[in-house]
Amino acid sequence: MTKALEAVKTQDQLPASTEVVIIGGGIVGVTAALVLAERNIPVVLLEKGHIAGEQSSRNLGWIRKTSRHAHDVPLAMAADRLWADMPARIGRQVGYQQAGIMFLARSEQQMAMYDGWLKSVDGLDLDSTLLSPEEIDQRVPGGRGNWLGGIYTASDGRAEPALATSAMAAAAVEKGAVLVQHCAVRTLSTTAGRVSGVVTERGEIRCNQVLLAGGAWSRRFLGNLGVALPTLPLICSVLRTSPMQGPTDIAVGAPDFSFRKHKDGGFIITQRGALDAPICLDHLLIGWRYLEQLKAQRSFLRVKLGRHFFRDLALARSWRSGSVTPFEQVRTMDPQFNPGLNQEALDNLRRAWPVFEQAQVEEAWAGLIDVTPDSNPVIDRIEAIPGLTIATGFSGHGFGTGPAAGQLAADLVTQSTPLIDPTPYRFGRL
């Protein structure tokens, strides 16, 4: 976890009842709490560890429309507007900069992929454009990458994961939301088949609606309720450099590295061409649903059978409301970063832009990503359990759309007019 994560002051006392309970203190759950509080709807958010302690503070901070599935772009466009307005809305900075994102290609195949994506979003009025090698050099000077070309979206941007969710959480509290940290939700209470509350490690809260925004923990929580959500884990390793003079403010993604400027003047860097794929029991249970992804992305995956398998196996998959749950046993999922992958990223980047020879590593961390079979999230009501809505499975690109995803989830919970058409995120598609 990054050292820079801002702590949030919250209360310890649980209310006896509320209208909506949100499970999970990441960016989606926190944004939903903020929206509900702004609408004067009583809401309690419960986080088993601390706010933004997992992937919401460990991601790269990219806010992009580029290379998203075409049906996912409207959510990203809505998020752009919400990010731009966020500082004025909450009275705090979130590190948002609309500095652009560029993806680079070394092969005709990669360029064809970018061209195909551009055609797929032709009707969405984006400012994305293909780049020549000369245009890349103009925007990101000093390179030696011999790029065939790239794609660039000037209206894409970045924010600071160590700031953003914490800032939104503090604002939600000021606007009337109740946030409680270090309090795990064990299960739901139901009456006549529909949600009537949640059972926590500290007691029960009565409510009419529950929003589950539990990230990588959502599959296990739902499995205990008899609801099968397919997600598998991937681990992304990240490093941050000390402040240095870099080539651009644009976030740049190459086939085997990426970098973007950090608010302190350093850079956030990762090996974009590799993720650790720790084997767990779920690979045996639902791995067949990922065969298409595996065919396309096998070269990206560093498959490992190790400690993660046994730690995961030791955690219960079913329990009673009076039992200690996995959410109490593991307050914060804190995977070890892969120093080899981080070094690969830095070596590859230095070959492409020699200015990074001066880079000094300030810190490194890793985050666990929950990936669905189609790499798109689920934001939907669960018909089998009336009163339960879920917003999860963001597959490594949920930070950028987080404010819009949280608002859409709040719309579904309250049966308000949705921010965008939620059809692409329905649970039934999986």
XYZ file of C-alpha atoms in Angstrom:
430
model
C 0.000 0.000 0.000
C 1.284 3.480 -0.818
C 2.644 5.400 2.152
C 0.814 8.520 0.996
C -2.759 7.259 1.618
C -4.706 9.868 3.583
C -6.546 8.540 6.625
C -10.224 9.346 7.148
C -11.795 10.075 10.524
C -15.003 8.137 10.994
C -17.217 7.137 13.903
C -17.125 3.853 15.811
C -20.751 3.579 16.916
C -23.182 1.637 14.751
C -26.652 3.097 14.254
C -29.532 0.730 14.896
C -31.088 1.381 11.497
C -30.745 3.298 8.246
C -32.214 3.298 4.755
C -29.143 2.032 2.835
C -26.076 0.105 3.986
C -23.026 0.107 1.716
C -20.501 -2.697 2.137
C -17.025 -1.595 1.116
C -15.047 1.634 1.456
C -13.420 1.836 -1.960
C -14.074 4.570 -4.494
C -17.356 3.110 -5.775
C -18.897 2.571 -2.347
C -17.689 5.939 -1.091
C -19.026 7.773 -4.127
C -22.387 6.057 -3.724
C -22.447 7.169 -0.070
C -21.640 10.729 -1.136
C -24.459 10.736 -3.695
C -27.006 9.324 -1.247
C -26.012 11.823 1.435
C -26.402 14.656 -1.064
C -29.910 13.348 -1.760
C -30.700 13.308 1.980
C -31.082 9.526 2.019
C -29.841 7.951 5.276
C -26.800 5.805 4.489
C -24.222 3.854 6.486
C -21.010 2.670 4.844
C -19.160 -0.195 6.540
C -15.526 -1.008 5.769
C -13.791 -4.065 7.241
C -10.390 -2.343 7.171
C -9.822 1.305 6.357
C -11.171 3.559 3.637
C -9.429 3.014 0.266
C -7.037 0.507 1.822
C -7.129 -1.912 -1.083
C -7.274 -1.364 -4.848
C -8.768 2.142 -4.691
C -5.428 3.475 -3.395
C -3.167 1.007 -5.221
C -4.134 1.599 -8.853
C -2.313 3.784 -11.380
C -4.692 6.742 -11.193
C -5.527 6.768 -14.914
C -8.890 8.215 -15.980
C -9.424 7.068 -19.521
C -11.890 6.465 -22.276
C -9.214 5.147 -24.618
C -9.345 1.398 -25.333
C -12.408 0.750 -23.196
C -15.128 -1.443 -24.639
C -17.424 0.810 -26.667
C -20.375 0.091 -24.366
C -18.228 1.087 -21.352
C -17.285 4.495 -22.787
C -20.517 6.337 -21.795
C -19.744 5.571 -18.132
C -16.202 6.898 -18.628
C -17.529 10.049 -20.298
C -19.889 10.644 -17.378
C -16.971 10.091 -15.019
C -14.917 12.762 -16.810
C -17.547 15.343 -15.972
C -17.789 14.197 -12.367
C -14.002 14.226 -11.879
C -13.752 17.735 -13.287
C -16.440 19.005 -10.898
C -15.269 17.032 -7.853
C -12.994 19.625 -6.167
C -15.749 22.249 -6.189
C -18.338 19.679 -5.144
C -16.460 18.362 -2.101
C -14.198 21.306 -1.291
C -11.030 19.217 -1.547
C -8.424 18.381 -4.154
C -8.345 14.901 -5.667
C -5.318 15.435 -7.920
C -7.383 15.519 -11.100
C -5.533 16.674 -14.214
C -6.925 16.369 -17.734
C -3.420 15.924 -19.196
C -4.161 13.261 -21.807
C -3.333 9.567 -22.234
C -1.285 8.027 -25.046
C -0.876 4.369 -25.968
C 2.063 3.315 -28.147
C 2.500 0.548 -30.705
C 5.531 -1.317 -32.012
C 3.686 -3.544 -34.485
C 1.092 -3.360 -37.241
C -1.102 -5.645 -35.147
C -1.119 -3.171 -32.263
C -1.845 -0.253 -34.603
C -4.694 -2.218 -36.175
C -6.123 -2.773 -32.708
C -6.106 0.967 -31.990
C -7.601 1.728 -35.384
C -10.324 -0.860 -34.792
C -11.131 0.625 -31.413
C -11.323 4.111 -32.912
C -13.841 2.860 -35.492
C -15.872 1.125 -32.755
C -16.421 4.442 -30.921
C -16.921 6.543 -34.031
C -20.383 7.720 -32.960
C -19.385 8.791 -29.435
C -17.766 12.126 -30.311
C -14.414 11.432 -28.665
C -11.250 13.437 -29.304
C -9.105 10.307 -29.741
C -6.703 10.292 -32.676
C -4.020 8.039 -34.145
C -0.452 9.352 -33.959
C 2.552 9.054 -36.232
C 6.072 8.505 -34.808
C 6.799 12.187 -35.400
C 3.706 13.238 -33.443
C 4.735 10.979 -30.562
C 8.172 12.636 -30.488
C 6.559 16.077 -30.442
C 4.361 15.251 -27.459
C 6.890 13.110 -25.566
C 10.362 14.284 -26.629
C 13.688 12.599 -26.002
C 12.564 9.056 -26.811
C 14.375 6.191 -28.537
C 11.492 3.776 -28.773
C 11.172 3.432 -32.566
C 7.387 3.436 -32.290
C 5.270 2.562 -35.291
C 2.559 4.889 -34.014
C 0.041 5.291 -31.246
C -3.309 6.620 -30.123
C -3.917 9.727 -28.031
C -6.916 11.170 -26.195
C -6.284 14.688 -24.914
C -9.403 14.668 -22.704
C -8.250 11.618 -20.727
C -6.484 12.321 -17.472
C -5.393 11.232 -14.043
C -6.138 11.669 -10.344
C -4.332 10.636 -7.166
C -5.618 7.375 -5.656
C -3.995 8.193 -2.314
C -6.126 11.356 -2.086
C -9.317 10.928 -4.053
C -11.376 8.322 -2.190
C -10.346 9.701 1.209
C -11.394 13.209 0.143
C -14.765 11.975 -1.094
C -15.268 9.998 2.115
C -14.607 13.037 4.299
C -17.090 15.025 2.213
C -19.700 12.275 2.497
C -19.396 12.411 6.296
C -19.816 16.190 6.261
C -22.961 15.802 4.167
C -24.547 13.324 6.567
C -23.325 9.842 5.640
C -22.243 7.563 8.465
C -18.937 5.783 7.773
C -17.580 3.094 10.084
C -14.158 1.519 9.596
C -12.803 -1.752 11.024
C -16.278 -3.253 10.999
C -16.847 -6.272 8.768
C -20.275 -7.198 7.454
C -20.738 -10.928 7.904
C -23.973 -11.467 5.993
C -27.409 -10.065 5.203
C -30.579 -10.289 7.269
C -33.715 -11.080 5.303
C -37.403 -10.986 6.073
C -39.867 -12.750 3.771
C -37.060 -13.209 1.258
C -35.926 -9.606 0.972
C -33.170 -7.604 2.615
C -34.031 -6.267 6.071
C -30.562 -5.566 7.443
C -26.929 -6.588 7.718
C -25.183 -8.585 10.403
C -21.789 -7.138 11.312
C -19.106 -8.298 13.713
C -20.477 -5.668 16.135
C -24.171 -6.401 15.744
C -27.045 -5.881 13.333
C -28.177 -2.780 11.447
C -31.703 -2.739 10.055
C -32.058 -1.316 6.547
C -34.167 -1.579 3.418
C -31.385 -1.634 0.804
C -27.811 -2.924 0.647
C -25.158 -2.004 -1.897
C -22.267 -4.450 -2.078
C -19.135 -2.706 -3.380
C -16.616 -5.119 -1.929
C -14.127 -5.388 -4.771
C -12.223 -8.675 -4.785
C -14.130 -9.808 -1.670
C -17.544 -9.609 -3.361
C -17.370 -13.113 -4.854
C -16.823 -14.697 -1.428
C -19.528 -12.606 0.273
C -22.073 -13.443 -2.434
C -21.063 -17.104 -2.518
C -22.098 -17.430 1.126
C -25.537 -16.174 0.042
C -25.798 -18.692 -2.795
C -25.096 -16.110 -5.537
C -22.329 -17.054 -7.975
C -20.281 -14.073 -9.186
C -17.365 -15.123 -11.424
C -14.161 -13.201 -10.698
C -10.507 -14.239 -10.630
C -7.541 -12.424 -9.067
C -4.638 -10.680 -10.781
C -1.877 -8.735 -9.030
C -0.418 -5.532 -10.431
C 2.954 -4.311 -9.105
C 3.653 -0.580 -9.113
C 6.507 1.763 -8.228
C 6.766 5.495 -7.587
C 9.907 7.483 -8.236
C 11.263 10.477 -6.369
C 10.583 13.867 -7.969
C 12.463 14.182 -11.271
C 12.416 15.991 -14.587
C 10.339 13.866 -16.959
C 9.483 14.046 -20.647
C 5.765 14.910 -20.450
C 2.650 15.396 -18.340
C 0.809 12.946 -20.612
C 0.265 9.442 -19.214
C 1.966 6.988 -21.575
C 1.290 3.286 -22.018
C 3.665 1.152 -24.081
C 3.395 -2.617 -24.607
C 5.829 -3.333 -21.755
C 5.687 -0.295 -19.450
C 3.581 2.690 -18.525
C 4.231 5.924 -16.680
C 2.316 8.950 -15.498
C 3.301 11.980 -13.485
C 2.587 12.002 -9.741
C 1.494 15.124 -7.898
C 4.850 15.413 -6.115
C 6.811 15.465 -9.390
C 7.764 11.798 -9.471
C 6.285 9.144 -11.756
C 4.034 6.112 -11.246
C 5.437 3.208 -13.294
C 4.312 -0.359 -13.968
C 5.074 -3.269 -16.293
C 2.030 -2.892 -18.516
C 2.784 -6.132 -20.341
C 2.722 -8.419 -17.310
C 0.533 -9.201 -14.313
C 0.973 -11.875 -11.683
C -1.785 -14.497 -11.832
C -1.764 -16.362 -8.502
C -3.451 -19.733 -8.798
C -6.329 -20.297 -6.375
C -9.205 -22.741 -5.993
C -11.424 -20.507 -8.124
C -9.253 -21.238 -11.164
C -10.374 -24.845 -10.891
C -14.000 -23.899 -10.226
C -14.582 -21.222 -12.874
C -11.388 -21.007 -14.926
C -13.130 -22.445 -17.986
C -15.143 -19.228 -18.247
C -11.940 -17.313 -18.979
C -10.673 -19.393 -21.900
C -11.263 -16.632 -24.462
C -9.385 -14.122 -22.319
C -6.589 -16.634 -21.794
C -6.137 -17.136 -25.526
C -5.767 -13.399 -26.077
C -3.727 -12.527 -22.985
C -1.692 -15.588 -22.021
C 1.583 -13.768 -22.734
C 0.624 -11.089 -20.176
C 0.162 -13.503 -17.293
C 2.899 -14.657 -14.915
C 1.130 -17.699 -13.501
C 2.204 -18.715 -9.999
C 1.284 -21.483 -7.578
C 2.424 -20.386 -4.148
C 1.418 -18.888 -0.835
C -1.665 -17.149 -2.259
C -3.213 -20.553 -3.064
C -2.878 -21.835 0.492
C -3.893 -18.563 2.148
C -6.988 -18.410 -0.015
C -7.775 -22.066 0.633
C -7.638 -21.452 4.386
C -10.396 -18.829 4.208
C -13.962 -20.089 4.622
C -16.400 -20.014 1.715
C -19.498 -20.460 3.847
C -20.250 -19.425 7.412
C -23.021 -18.519 9.827
C -23.761 -15.025 10.998
C -22.262 -15.723 14.406
C -18.941 -16.953 12.998
C -15.720 -15.047 12.442
C -15.510 -14.462 8.692
C -12.696 -14.092 6.165
C -13.366 -10.335 6.208
C -12.285 -10.192 9.856
C -9.320 -12.483 9.297
C -7.934 -10.345 6.456
C -8.754 -6.700 7.099
C -6.682 -5.475 4.158
C -5.580 -7.519 1.149
C -1.927 -6.530 0.866
C -0.136 -8.636 -1.756
C 3.627 -8.466 -2.101
C 4.850 -6.474 -5.071
C 6.982 -8.287 -7.631
C 10.413 -6.603 -7.704
C 11.289 -8.395 -10.934
C 8.301 -6.940 -12.773
C 9.001 -3.469 -11.418
C 12.612 -3.706 -12.563
C 11.480 -4.891 -16.002
C 9.212 -1.858 -16.265
C 11.980 0.525 -15.278
C 14.523 -1.086 -17.628
C 12.095 -1.003 -20.556
C 11.179 2.609 -19.853
C 14.826 3.686 -19.602
C 15.572 2.161 -23.006
C 12.649 4.083 -24.513
C 13.218 7.391 -22.665
C 16.774 7.675 -21.306
C 15.779 10.582 -19.046
C 14.477 7.894 -16.672
C 18.059 6.727 -16.035
C 17.995 9.296 -13.232
C 14.849 7.787 -11.654
C 15.170 6.754 -8.008
C 12.518 4.418 -6.587
C 10.714 6.067 -3.671
C 8.312 3.210 -2.905
C 6.649 0.141 -4.414
C 3.423 -1.726 -3.770
C 0.933 -4.121 -5.324
C -2.825 -4.396 -5.585
C -5.178 -7.300 -6.208
C -7.582 -6.874 -9.127
C -10.855 -8.799 -9.446
C -11.439 -9.698 -13.105
C -14.727 -10.817 -14.638
C -14.865 -13.078 -17.718
C -15.488 -10.083 -20.017
C -13.409 -7.573 -18.010
C -16.450 -5.388 -17.369
C -18.040 -4.725 -13.982
C -21.431 -5.706 -12.656
C -23.648 -2.819 -11.525
C -27.079 -4.313 -11.024
C -29.786 -5.408 -8.641
C -29.710 -9.072 -7.640
C -33.146 -10.448 -8.436
C -32.693 -13.498 -6.204
C -32.322 -11.238 -3.152
C -34.631 -8.211 -3.404
C -33.040 -5.182 -1.811
C -29.472 -6.163 -2.769
C -27.545 -4.248 -5.435
C -23.932 -4.909 -6.374
C -21.225 -2.768 -7.974
C -18.100 -4.851 -8.351
C -15.793 -6.699 -10.752
C -14.181 -3.596 -12.237
C -11.274 -5.655 -13.584
C -8.521 -3.142 -12.943
C -10.121 -0.066 -14.499
C -12.643 1.015 -11.883
C -10.838 4.009 -10.398
C -11.318 6.127 -13.506
C -15.037 5.439 -13.723
C -15.490 5.249 -9.942
C -17.471 8.462 -9.441
C -19.877 7.544 -12.233
C -20.123 3.891 -11.195
C -20.934 4.898 -7.625
C -23.606 7.318 -8.800
C -25.112 4.720 -11.136
C -25.207 2.219 -8.282
C -26.920 4.790 -6.056
C -29.457 5.413 -8.816
C -30.260 1.706 -8.998
C -30.529 1.382 -5.220
C -33.023 4.249 -5.042
C -34.743 3.423 -8.361
C -33.895 6.893 -9.687
C -33.322 7.737 -13.327
C -29.929 6.146 -14.040
C -26.936 8.286 -14.907
C -26.396 6.199 -18.051
C -27.978 3.064 -19.495
C -26.969 0.297 -17.052
C -27.628 -2.548 -19.512
C -23.938 -3.319 -20.240
C -23.383 -3.993 -16.535
C -26.270 -6.361 -15.848
C -25.478 -9.402 -13.715
C -27.339 -11.779 -16.025
C -24.821 -11.369 -18.877
C -22.292 -13.424 -16.910
